[in-house]
Amino acid sequence: NDLLLNGDLETGNSKYWSTWGSEVGLEIVAGYNGGNALKSFNRVGSTWHNFAQTLNLDCVNNAWDRLSFSAKIKIELNGELVQCNPYHGSNGEGFENCPDMYLHTDDGQGIRHYEHVGWISTSEYDIDNGWYLISGLYSLRPTMVGPQMYSKLLFLGTNTEYDVVIDNAQIKHLPKQCGALIENPSLENGALYWQSSDRWRAKVSLYSPGASGEDDFAYRAYQRDHSWRGIRQKLDPLCFVSGEEYSITAKFRMLNATDGEGVMCDVNRQHTTNDVCPSVSIYGFNCPSNTKYWRFYNALGGDELVWDPDSYNDFSAAFTVDDELSVCNDVWVYIHEVNKEYEIVLDDLQISSYETDEPTHSPTPGETEPSTEADSESPTSSPTTRPTVATVTSCPIDESTPSEISSGPVMLARSSSLCVLTKAIVELDGNLTGIAPVALSYDGGDWENAAGDFSTALLRGQEFGDYSVGSHITLPDLPTNQTYYLTSYSRHVSETDKLARLLETATFGTTAKDLANWTKGDLTTATAKEWIQDQMSLPVTSHREFFRQRTNTRLIHPVGIGRSNHPCGKLSRWRNFAFSSKEGGRAVNEVQIFEATYDVETDTYITIKLNGHVRTVISPDLAFENSEYTLVFNKEYEMCGRPEEYVAGRFWLRMDDDSCQILPNPVVHFYFDSVQPETVLTLPAISESIFEPIDELKARGGEYIIFDGLSDSLCDKLNDVNEEGDPPVFGQLPDGSWLQFDPILVLQENTLESHIHDGGGLVRSLTADITRCSNAPRSFLNEGHCTLSDSATACGSSGTPNLLIDLNSDNIMDIHTITGQYVYGVLGLPLIDAFSNAQPWPCEPNLRTRWEILGAGDCAQTSMGSETLGTLSELLVQKGTSDENPLLRDIIFPITGSTCDSSDSDSLVEVEIVLGSQCFSRVHPEHMSVYDFTYWTLENTHPGNMIAAMEGHAHPIKKWMDDGHNTFLSYPAFDVPGAPSTLANHPITRWDNHSPKFSKLGRYGDTVKFVDLPNEIRLDEVAEHFGADTEASGGGIMVCGSPFESANDPSLGKVFHAVNGRDTDWDLWRQREYTWTQVGLDAPDQLRQRVAWALAQLFVIARGAIGVQNSHSEVFLNYYDIFTRGAFGNYRDILREISYSPLMAENLSYLQSKSAAYTWETQNKISFADENFSREIMQLFSTGLVKLNLDGTPMVDDSGNPILAYTNDEIMSFARVWTGFDYQRGRGNVEETSWSGNRHDPMKIQSGWRDKFPKTDMTGGYIGDGYPLCVDLPDKFFLRKGATYRLLGAPHMPELMEDDSLFENDITLKKFVLYSASALKAELCNADSNGACQYANTVTLDTTLSCTDKECNADALRVVQVNDGIHYEYIRPPCVEQVFYANAKKVIFKDRSLDSSCANPLLPYASEACCEGQQDIVAERSPDYLYDQERVFYSTAGSRCDAMGMSSCDFNAIEGIDWHKKGYHWTTDSCAIRVKINREGQVALVYEPDSYAFLHPHIRNDNRNFFKVYWDVDYPKNDKDGSVGNACGNGICQSLVTGGCLCDTTITESRVFKEMPSSVAEVLSKLTIGWYDTGAYDLGSYSDAILGGNGVTAYLAASTGVYDTATVFEVMDDYGRLHRFKNTKEHVRVQGASQYAFRNAPSFMSVLNSEADARDALYETEAALDHYFYHDNVAPFIAFRIIQRFTTSNPKPRYVKAVA
């Protein structure tokens, strides 16, 4: 816990301390209270120069964990003590500033941060010794945590003339403690952790006496220059979880600042005035939206609320954390906002977890149902664990008279009504005060402790012992004036009250109507159960469906979400006013042009036109409301404003002076002698159920709806799609009146059961691809409902394009043209800016530096030390083997193992190194990085934008692209001739502060993957421009729907608006509230809605964390529907659905989280998987922090401390599970966002982003334990019982595996076509009685099939063609690979110039490569290969080569096959699998093939992909890594210069059981390698089942008939899950030192890139979700929280156990 070493200097030297500034000297001097201290002197150059210490924060891996900082400090001048100014401002009274504590960190990307973490807490100055206390609290940012993050403690801010002395310095990791949030609340440790709220504007000090007397201290704020100045302390932000309740207690005084006397205040005042009493404020800073501010006044009431100016006054308040505060990164408590003339005195402030007494099912003091546990026997005369009590004490019969009871052992009789045991103070007059409940019995039930902490504390944790005669406990002794009492109460609850209580807890409220409609008789368990069953049987009221049905948005042009309806179709709408809100100045399309044509000489009527089309005619008396303006006829005006949608409502025209003037919205009408509209339909008369008014209040009777459509002869001549610019359609009624067709958005029904037949392809075609394909992606939600469309217009996604894009000028310009995003390479970032801010020297550990590659003649070698030159040159050359960028090279200086000349540290910033024909010139670490700068083009983001506009200059961000067609932006670090002075000389800190807001694409010259582009650029149009197909179309497409994606119903009126990119409606965020409220009020399935509301409070998402406009509704309602649909389902399903929800992924920041290996390989950046969701899914959604008993009480260790359910190791491990999640492609028929992301459908997994390495679980094992090994699956499993196939339809590209994207349109592609006589083909065809195939979505073989034709020669299948246009993807069952294995073989990808790797010869992971002889370097594939990119076993590859008269070989290239059809190919070379071990015993995988050109970084010996393993005992340790090294196993392993050891490995396998195990528990605890169903193996492979009689079944291998490593055990666990285990264990041992061994680790993901696919990532995710769900904590943890949200906030353990 001591993160700062030698802080008390008791080593007698400055060990572990260093300096910040090369000239600073250090010496040991006399310390505080004796001992030693450390003095810094000769602090020349900067006030920052002082002593410092580099910290090891590896053990603090949780973002937002708190550290406490403290030290004693003083300053001297020429050896004399000097008083300093703690306040750093005008309060300093002429003294020099005191030093402050800072934490200097590096975020792993070369960006420095300086965080203010400690300052002097009081004004007190020790004149004799000069010491001050400096302290502070700080929550670590995400960029500061994790292994190898660089941190250093600094002391800054004191004039360089002074020497600084420090002693007793400490940094401690504060554990999360949400029970009591305030540190040092009673000032026992002086002013530790307390601060002035504004230290330069208010002073603080200790004050005596405190609330407890003369020996006690309080904290005082004085010399306050404003009422807002006062006292504060930083709180733990992790404790502020939405829904958590806290109480605030404190003691206050206020003193007159002039004479120090106590002053009065008005206790009833609750706003800031001169006489307001102290309050407590909570501030949330660094929140996603705005700063959060809560002020709490004293909640004490009655006689307690009196202010005594001469003593301390009690304060009490309470609050519940809301969603806004819960997402703030910094939370503080403030005491301020009182008259500035007063001094504030504070003591005993505490913020504690708040618990309330529980309400119940009916109005009783406890839960309704008594315990069903049987009574135990009577006490015995022999010694027992409790004293024997002969007398049974009964409760008093008289309710008005309590009976006194003595302390000591008592046996209390059960009460048939209600009896309460209380503790009370007996006053001198005999009155009882301070009455507090201790225990109670009611309804004949056992005695139990009262809820809350008081009873627990008083009884010292005792629980009642229950016997047949009563309940026993020992009552502790009380002070002389206190005693125990028993009091009886009678209870009678009416049947109405019981029923009301049930309905109140299980619905959104009880009404008199509800009570009157109850028909089930008296409320009993049986009738309550019947009511609940009735509620559970009701159909789901979906919030999403409610919204969609009422979303009837006006739409005059197709949009991405959909098109408008047809005038002649059912439910078409019509209006009698000329202009709608879509036709005003707020329209997002072209300017709307109004014209009133009229010739006074010839015209009878004024003709009103919009955009050249006639809208109506009116009498010639049209005039502006403002008589100062005259409407000019035959003149075009721009529309402005938003027309009011009713006859005579206002609309606005823009005048020449830019004002907007009002005209009345005219009625639609035409006369026989007026202009006539182009298209007129005959309308029926207004009549009920045929043609009715609608939205009468909004439109004032001016809107109508036709229910059954029109049959006018003109209908077929009208366009299918209404487009902007089309003439409006009019209709005439039989009475001669006119209406205009009012087109509205059509949302199609696309539910699970009734999805769009062609996936929305027809609408997409009719709208010329403006409306997107509506086909929902296949997922666990809709898989069973998808169908194969035979429509020629069917559409569907072809998946994320496997596309590479070069970041060059042409492509950057194309990206801008397509997307409108301002993408630039950045130039002009200096190494040293105009303000002397400089980059560190390039040899700073863990610093990333960038070097521009020039010709040797373009620069000059910089003078530097030989060691510096050698080290930097080596790093540059070494990186050149993997960095293919021709322009730039990035290197990261190692943390250990590389050194430079210290003499270069202050001067070496601008560096040029000549190596052969090249010169490497150091540049800023983001020089020529390509960013999307669009954020900085907005008016309110970049200050220069507005300045440039005001001064008439070009836009400072857009000008490079718009004016100069330049793809580089120059950062104005220095004055530019001719540029505005206000736009030059930018400090580099401005870039540092703003650049995190820009999305980075890569470096100019890099080749990047389309999938890695920022969301705003990753559009279909971009992919298609660069040659990718983004959609499949035509017959044979699988089409799917989405839950409650219902059609809209125009007859329900225009209630809601769907955001669609052409919006004129505002304040739409309330639509979500309105939906929730209306459903809550009106839905018949009240219990479901109530459960959904409870679940939604558990799985909270913060609106501010979701990157979608606040006006969007459907995405949030769809998320809420997870809980309405799942309210009566399985919690496991909910856990899965929220985990795949893009909103949850955005909320907890694991969306597009990438593995450390992927980020390092693609961006050359050290990063770690995001830990947010990994932490919260355990802490909040499944297990909680500590292990629980079934009743919800914490399990404790031998010392009585709670046992953690998980540690930071598990958080980091599970974080790697949540890598790879990404949006599905955007689609139509859902509320549209402005880019291609999809927040409606469950996310997909980008397999390339997924972490490939083993993950430990919460129970001492691995995610993957219990699953069979892939090498153990039976041969040709694709024909075995249990094999699964998934229908693809016409597309032949696999969805859960990955083939080269060129396969999609390759007509020469060799497919695996099933032979006509194939049994597999017959199963997949599933022919009916007429022989027609009935293709099922998913086919699982229920019996093992015989192979036919080439099936007999296949080792593995991917996609099979059943018939023309029909393909199935084979889905291999879940299995795992052992990360370490024997006899590895080298494989080469395509040819030797690309990468090599190791592969397990027992897995079908590569193709054959055959040579004429071993000296031949050009190989061939067998002409008999079965399909392109077929994978086979190593042995099969050899057999195929033998059949050709050739042999497997180590080749350079493969002839006779297209480049895209090559994959990994087997070679004859061996491949060593080694293990790299770090100081903590974590391991990384290292592959070393016999020879190779390139290895992927994730398997090289410098990779950092460490994972936890379980060592048997010790492990090899490098002596450089600490004092406990063992020379890397006494020299057996290689000691790495960067720390850690590199060892050779061997694999051992051994039998576990030699006979039938004794129990199921023994099997589950000792076996970890799973096995598949023995019925899938060849007949006769196993013996008949051997039943152990203890729940264990054994299957012996028929070949041996004994218990050996091939034996399979079958057991069922306590949760009803069937497990099969192989009777073996595998160990990885250090070769040459077998005592160093760990259990071989399983992993779902293959380390071989081509085999790490989405299928296995999905399997791994499901295994992780199972691990959470089946954890023993989940039932009590979730039960407790559900109870809280239905009946009581503080449930008793018995209640929790019953529910759990």
PDB file of C-alpha atoms in Angstrom, residues 435-581:
ATOM      1  CA  ILE A 435     -36.336   4.588  22.122  1.00  0.00           C
ATOM      2  CA  ALA A 436     -34.797   2.354  19.465  1.00  0.00           C
ATOM      3  CA  PRO A 437     -36.026  -1.027  18.116  1.00  0.00           C
ATOM      4  CA  VAL A 438     -33.799  -4.034  18.757  1.00  0.00           C
ATOM      5  CA  ALA A 439     -35.885  -7.046  17.657  1.00  0.00           C
ATOM      6  CA  LEU A 440     -39.450  -8.071  16.889  1.00  0.00           C
ATOM      7  CA  SER A 441     -41.801 -11.022  16.562  1.00  0.00           C
ATOM      8  CA  TYR A 442     -45.166 -11.046  14.838  1.00  0.00           C
ATOM      9  CA  ASP A 443     -47.847 -13.403  13.544  1.00  0.00           C
ATOM     10  CA  GLY A 444     -46.412 -16.241  15.639  1.00  0.00           C
ATOM     11  CA  GLY A 445     -43.038 -16.031  13.880  1.00  0.00           C
ATOM     12  CA  ASP A 446     -39.558 -16.343  15.333  1.00  0.00           C
ATOM     13  CA  TRP A 447     -37.872 -13.337  16.866  1.00  0.00           C
ATOM     14  CA  GLU A 448     -35.533 -11.519  14.482  1.00  0.00           C
ATOM     15  CA  ASN A 449     -33.246  -8.534  14.628  1.00  0.00           C
ATOM     16  CA  ALA A 450     -34.684  -5.186  13.668  1.00  0.00           C
ATOM     17  CA  ALA A 451     -33.495  -3.807  10.341  1.00  0.00           C
ATOM     18  CA  GLY A 452     -30.611  -1.392  10.258  1.00  0.00           C
ATOM     19  CA  ASP A 453     -27.196  -0.983  11.817  1.00  0.00           C
ATOM     20  CA  PHE A 454     -28.338  -0.072  15.343  1.00  0.00           C
ATOM     21  CA  SER A 455     -29.604  -3.525  16.220  1.00  0.00           C
ATOM     22  CA  THR A 456     -26.577  -5.216  14.661  1.00  0.00           C
ATOM     23  CA  ALA A 457     -24.183  -3.001  16.603  1.00  0.00           C
ATOM     24  CA  LEU A 458     -26.003  -3.309  19.921  1.00  0.00           C
ATOM     25  CA  LEU A 459     -26.298  -7.110  19.723  1.00  0.00           C
ATOM     26  CA  ARG A 460     -22.695  -7.329  18.496  1.00  0.00           C
ATOM     27  CA  GLY A 461     -23.664  -9.385  15.485  1.00  0.00           C
ATOM     28  CA  GLN A 462     -25.715 -11.968  17.427  1.00  0.00           C
ATOM     29  CA  GLU A 463     -28.678 -13.660  15.783  1.00  0.00           C
ATOM     30  CA  PHE A 464     -31.572 -15.273  17.646  1.00  0.00           C
ATOM     31  CA  GLY A 465     -31.451 -19.006  18.260  1.00  0.00           C
ATOM     32  CA  ASP A 466     -34.848 -20.586  17.653  1.00  0.00           C
ATOM     33  CA  TYR A 467     -36.277 -23.373  19.830  1.00  0.00           C
ATOM     34  CA  SER A 468     -39.665 -24.967  20.197  1.00  0.00           C
ATOM     35  CA  VAL A 469     -40.493 -22.796  23.224  1.00  0.00           C
ATOM     36  CA  GLY A 470     -39.214 -19.508  21.864  1.00  0.00           C
ATOM     37  CA  SER A 471     -36.203 -17.576  20.587  1.00  0.00           C
ATOM     38  CA  HIS A 472     -33.019 -17.151  22.575  1.00  0.00           C
ATOM     39  CA  ILE A 473     -30.439 -14.362  22.694  1.00  0.00           C
ATOM     40  CA  THR A 474     -28.056 -12.759  25.174  1.00  0.00           C
ATOM     41  CA  LEU A 475     -28.846  -9.081  25.646  1.00  0.00           C
ATOM     42  CA  PRO A 476     -25.704  -6.999  26.305  1.00  0.00           C
ATOM     43  CA  ASP A 477     -25.471  -4.884  29.471  1.00  0.00           C
ATOM     44  CA  LEU A 478     -26.634  -1.272  29.222  1.00  0.00           C
ATOM     45  CA  PRO A 479     -25.593   1.910  31.072  1.00  0.00           C
ATOM     46  CA  THR A 480     -27.360   2.533  34.396  1.00  0.00           C
ATOM     47  CA  ASN A 481     -30.014   4.859  32.977  1.00  0.00           C
ATOM     48  CA  GLN A 482     -30.937   2.569  30.074  1.00  0.00           C
ATOM     49  CA  THR A 483     -32.991  -0.608  29.922  1.00  0.00           C
ATOM     50  CA  TYR A 484     -34.820  -3.034  27.622  1.00  0.00           C
ATOM     51  CA  TYR A 485     -38.592  -3.103  27.167  1.00  0.00           C
ATOM     52  CA  LEU A 486     -41.090  -5.403  25.508  1.00  0.00           C
ATOM     53  CA  THR A 487     -44.117  -3.682  23.990  1.00  0.00           C
ATOM     54  CA  SER A 488     -47.164  -5.332  22.423  1.00  0.00           C
ATOM     55  CA  TYR A 489     -49.194  -3.903  19.564  1.00  0.00           C
ATOM     56  CA  SER A 490     -52.417  -5.081  18.008  1.00  0.00           C
ATOM     57  CA  ARG A 491     -52.639  -5.108  14.254  1.00  0.00           C
ATOM     58  CA  HIS A 492     -55.594  -5.193  11.969  1.00  0.00           C
ATOM     59  CA  VAL A 493     -55.203  -4.673   8.259  1.00  0.00           C
ATOM     60  CA  SER A 494     -58.342  -4.430   6.192  1.00  0.00           C
ATOM     61  CA  GLU A 495     -58.703  -6.495   3.056  1.00  0.00           C
ATOM     62  CA  THR A 496     -58.804  -3.279   1.041  1.00  0.00           C
ATOM     63  CA  ASP A 497     -55.514  -2.143   2.533  1.00  0.00           C
ATOM     64  CA  LYS A 498     -53.903  -5.505   1.815  1.00  0.00           C
ATOM     65  CA  LEU A 499     -55.056  -5.376  -1.772  1.00  0.00           C
ATOM     66  CA  ALA A 500     -53.965  -1.758  -2.142  1.00  0.00           C
ATOM     67  CA  ARG A 501     -50.533  -2.677  -0.857  1.00  0.00           C
ATOM     68  CA  LEU A 502     -50.172  -5.492  -3.373  1.00  0.00           C
ATOM     69  CA  LEU A 503     -51.204  -3.266  -6.262  1.00  0.00           C
ATOM     70  CA  GLU A 504     -49.014  -0.430  -5.040  1.00  0.00           C
ATOM     71  CA  THR A 505     -45.905  -2.596  -5.053  1.00  0.00           C
ATOM     72  CA  ALA A 506     -46.674  -4.496  -8.242  1.00  0.00           C
ATOM     73  CA  THR A 507     -48.065  -1.727 -10.480  1.00  0.00           C
ATOM     74  CA  PHE A 508     -47.492   1.951 -11.078  1.00  0.00           C
ATOM     75  CA  GLY A 509     -50.171   2.898  -8.613  1.00  0.00           C
ATOM     76  CA  THR A 510     -53.472   1.871  -7.056  1.00  0.00           C
ATOM     77  CA  THR A 511     -56.742   3.484  -8.075  1.00  0.00           C
ATOM     78  CA  ALA A 512     -60.214   3.161  -6.664  1.00  0.00           C
ATOM     79  CA  LYS A 513     -61.200   1.546  -9.947  1.00  0.00           C
ATOM     80  CA  ASP A 514     -58.512  -1.134  -9.469  1.00  0.00           C
ATOM     81  CA  LEU A 515     -59.852  -1.944  -6.021  1.00  0.00           C
ATOM     82  CA  ALA A 516     -63.443  -2.039  -7.214  1.00  0.00           C
ATOM     83  CA  ASN A 517     -62.589  -4.342 -10.124  1.00  0.00           C
ATOM     84  CA  TRP A 518     -60.869  -6.945  -7.934  1.00  0.00           C
ATOM     85  CA  THR A 519     -62.927 -10.119  -8.302  1.00  0.00           C
ATOM     86  CA  LYS A 520     -60.721 -12.741  -6.707  1.00  0.00           C
ATOM     87  CA  GLY A 521     -62.011 -12.415  -3.128  1.00  0.00           C
ATOM     88  CA  ASP A 522     -59.858 -11.849  -0.055  1.00  0.00           C
ATOM     89  CA  LEU A 523     -56.170 -11.307  -0.695  1.00  0.00           C
ATOM     90  CA  THR A 524     -54.353 -14.525   0.103  1.00  0.00           C
ATOM     91  CA  THR A 525     -51.241 -16.143  -1.225  1.00  0.00           C
ATOM     92  CA  ALA A 526     -53.421 -18.093  -3.647  1.00  0.00           C
ATOM     93  CA  THR A 527     -55.347 -15.089  -4.969  1.00  0.00           C
ATOM     94  CA  ALA A 528     -52.200 -12.982  -5.192  1.00  0.00           C
ATOM     95  CA  LYS A 529     -50.548 -15.784  -7.180  1.00  0.00           C
ATOM     96  CA  GLU A 530     -53.565 -15.993  -9.474  1.00  0.00           C
ATOM     97  CA  TRP A 531     -53.421 -12.244 -10.126  1.00  0.00           C
ATOM     98  CA  ILE A 532     -49.688 -12.444 -10.864  1.00  0.00           C
ATOM     99  CA  GLN A 533     -50.225 -15.332 -13.277  1.00  0.00           C
ATOM    100  CA  ASP A 534     -52.950 -13.322 -15.007  1.00  0.00           C
ATOM    101  CA  GLN A 535     -50.559 -10.402 -15.356  1.00  0.00           C
ATOM    102  CA  MET A 536     -47.773 -12.597 -16.694  1.00  0.00           C
ATOM    103  CA  SER A 537     -50.071 -14.032 -19.362  1.00  0.00           C
ATOM    104  CA  LEU A 538     -50.915 -10.605 -20.813  1.00  0.00           C
ATOM    105  CA  PRO A 539     -49.262  -9.585 -24.107  1.00  0.00           C
ATOM    106  CA  VAL A 540     -46.242  -7.321 -23.910  1.00  0.00           C
ATOM    107  CA  THR A 541     -46.893  -3.611 -24.179  1.00  0.00           C
ATOM    108  CA  SER A 542     -43.811  -2.487 -26.062  1.00  0.00           C
ATOM    109  CA  HIS A 543     -42.522   1.058 -25.640  1.00  0.00           C
ATOM    110  CA  ARG A 544     -40.907   0.887 -29.053  1.00  0.00           C
ATOM    111  CA  GLU A 545     -44.130  -0.278 -30.676  1.00  0.00           C
ATOM    112  CA  PHE A 546     -46.129   2.419 -28.873  1.00  0.00           C
ATOM    113  CA  PHE A 547     -43.777   5.048 -30.289  1.00  0.00           C
ATOM    114  CA  ARG A 548     -43.598   3.661 -33.827  1.00  0.00           C
ATOM    115  CA  GLN A 549     -47.363   3.250 -34.205  1.00  0.00           C
ATOM    116  CA  ARG A 550     -47.842   6.936 -33.387  1.00  0.00           C
ATOM    117  CA  THR A 551     -44.921   8.199 -35.479  1.00  0.00           C
ATOM    118  CA  ASN A 552     -46.708   9.761 -38.432  1.00  0.00           C
ATOM    119  CA  THR A 553     -44.227  12.344 -39.593  1.00  0.00           C
ATOM    120  CA  ARG A 554     -44.942  14.533 -42.618  1.00  0.00           C
ATOM    121  CA  LEU A 555     -42.506  13.566 -45.357  1.00  0.00           C
ATOM    122  CA  ILE A 556     -42.279  15.137 -48.783  1.00  0.00           C
ATOM    123  CA  HIS A 557     -39.154  13.324 -50.010  1.00  0.00           C
ATOM    124  CA  PRO A 558     -37.627   9.856 -49.450  1.00  0.00           C
ATOM    125  CA  VAL A 559     -35.108   9.612 -46.640  1.00  0.00           C
ATOM    126  CA  GLY A 560     -32.900   6.887 -45.246  1.00  0.00           C
ATOM    127  CA  ILE A 561     -35.591   5.702 -42.846  1.00  0.00           C
ATOM    128  CA  GLY A 562     -38.321   5.346 -45.501  1.00  0.00           C
ATOM    129  CA  ARG A 563     -40.571   6.944 -48.059  1.00  0.00           C
ATOM    130  CA  SER A 564     -43.952   8.658 -47.919  1.00  0.00           C
ATOM    131  CA  ASN A 565     -47.330   7.022 -48.500  1.00  0.00           C
ATOM    132  CA  HIS A 566     -49.429   7.096 -51.686  1.00  0.00           C
ATOM    133  CA  PRO A 567     -52.434   9.405 -52.093  1.00  0.00           C
ATOM    134  CA  CYS A 568     -54.668   6.480 -53.049  1.00  0.00           C
ATOM    135  CA  GLY A 569     -53.447   4.074 -50.411  1.00  0.00           C
ATOM    136  CA  LYS A 570     -55.145   3.120 -47.182  1.00  0.00           C
ATOM    137  CA  LEU A 571     -54.942   5.644 -44.367  1.00  0.00           C
ATOM    138  CA  SER A 572     -53.848   8.526 -46.609  1.00  0.00           C
ATOM    139  CA  ARG A 573     -54.105  11.929 -44.961  1.00  0.00           C
ATOM    140  CA  TRP A 574     -55.430  15.182 -46.398  1.00  0.00           C
ATOM    141  CA  ARG A 575     -55.486  18.790 -45.207  1.00  0.00           C
ATOM    142  CA  ASN A 576     -57.342  21.999 -45.942  1.00  0.00           C
ATOM    143  CA  PHE A 577     -54.483  24.482 -45.313  1.00  0.00           C
ATOM    144  CA  ALA A 578     -51.892  25.355 -47.919  1.00  0.00           C
ATOM    145  CA  PHE A 579     -48.592  25.170 -46.026  1.00  0.00           C
ATOM    146  CA  SER A 580     -47.158  22.704 -43.525  1.00  0.00           C
ATOM    147  CA  SER A 581     -44.184  23.064 -41.245  1.00  0.00           C
TER     148      SER A 581
END
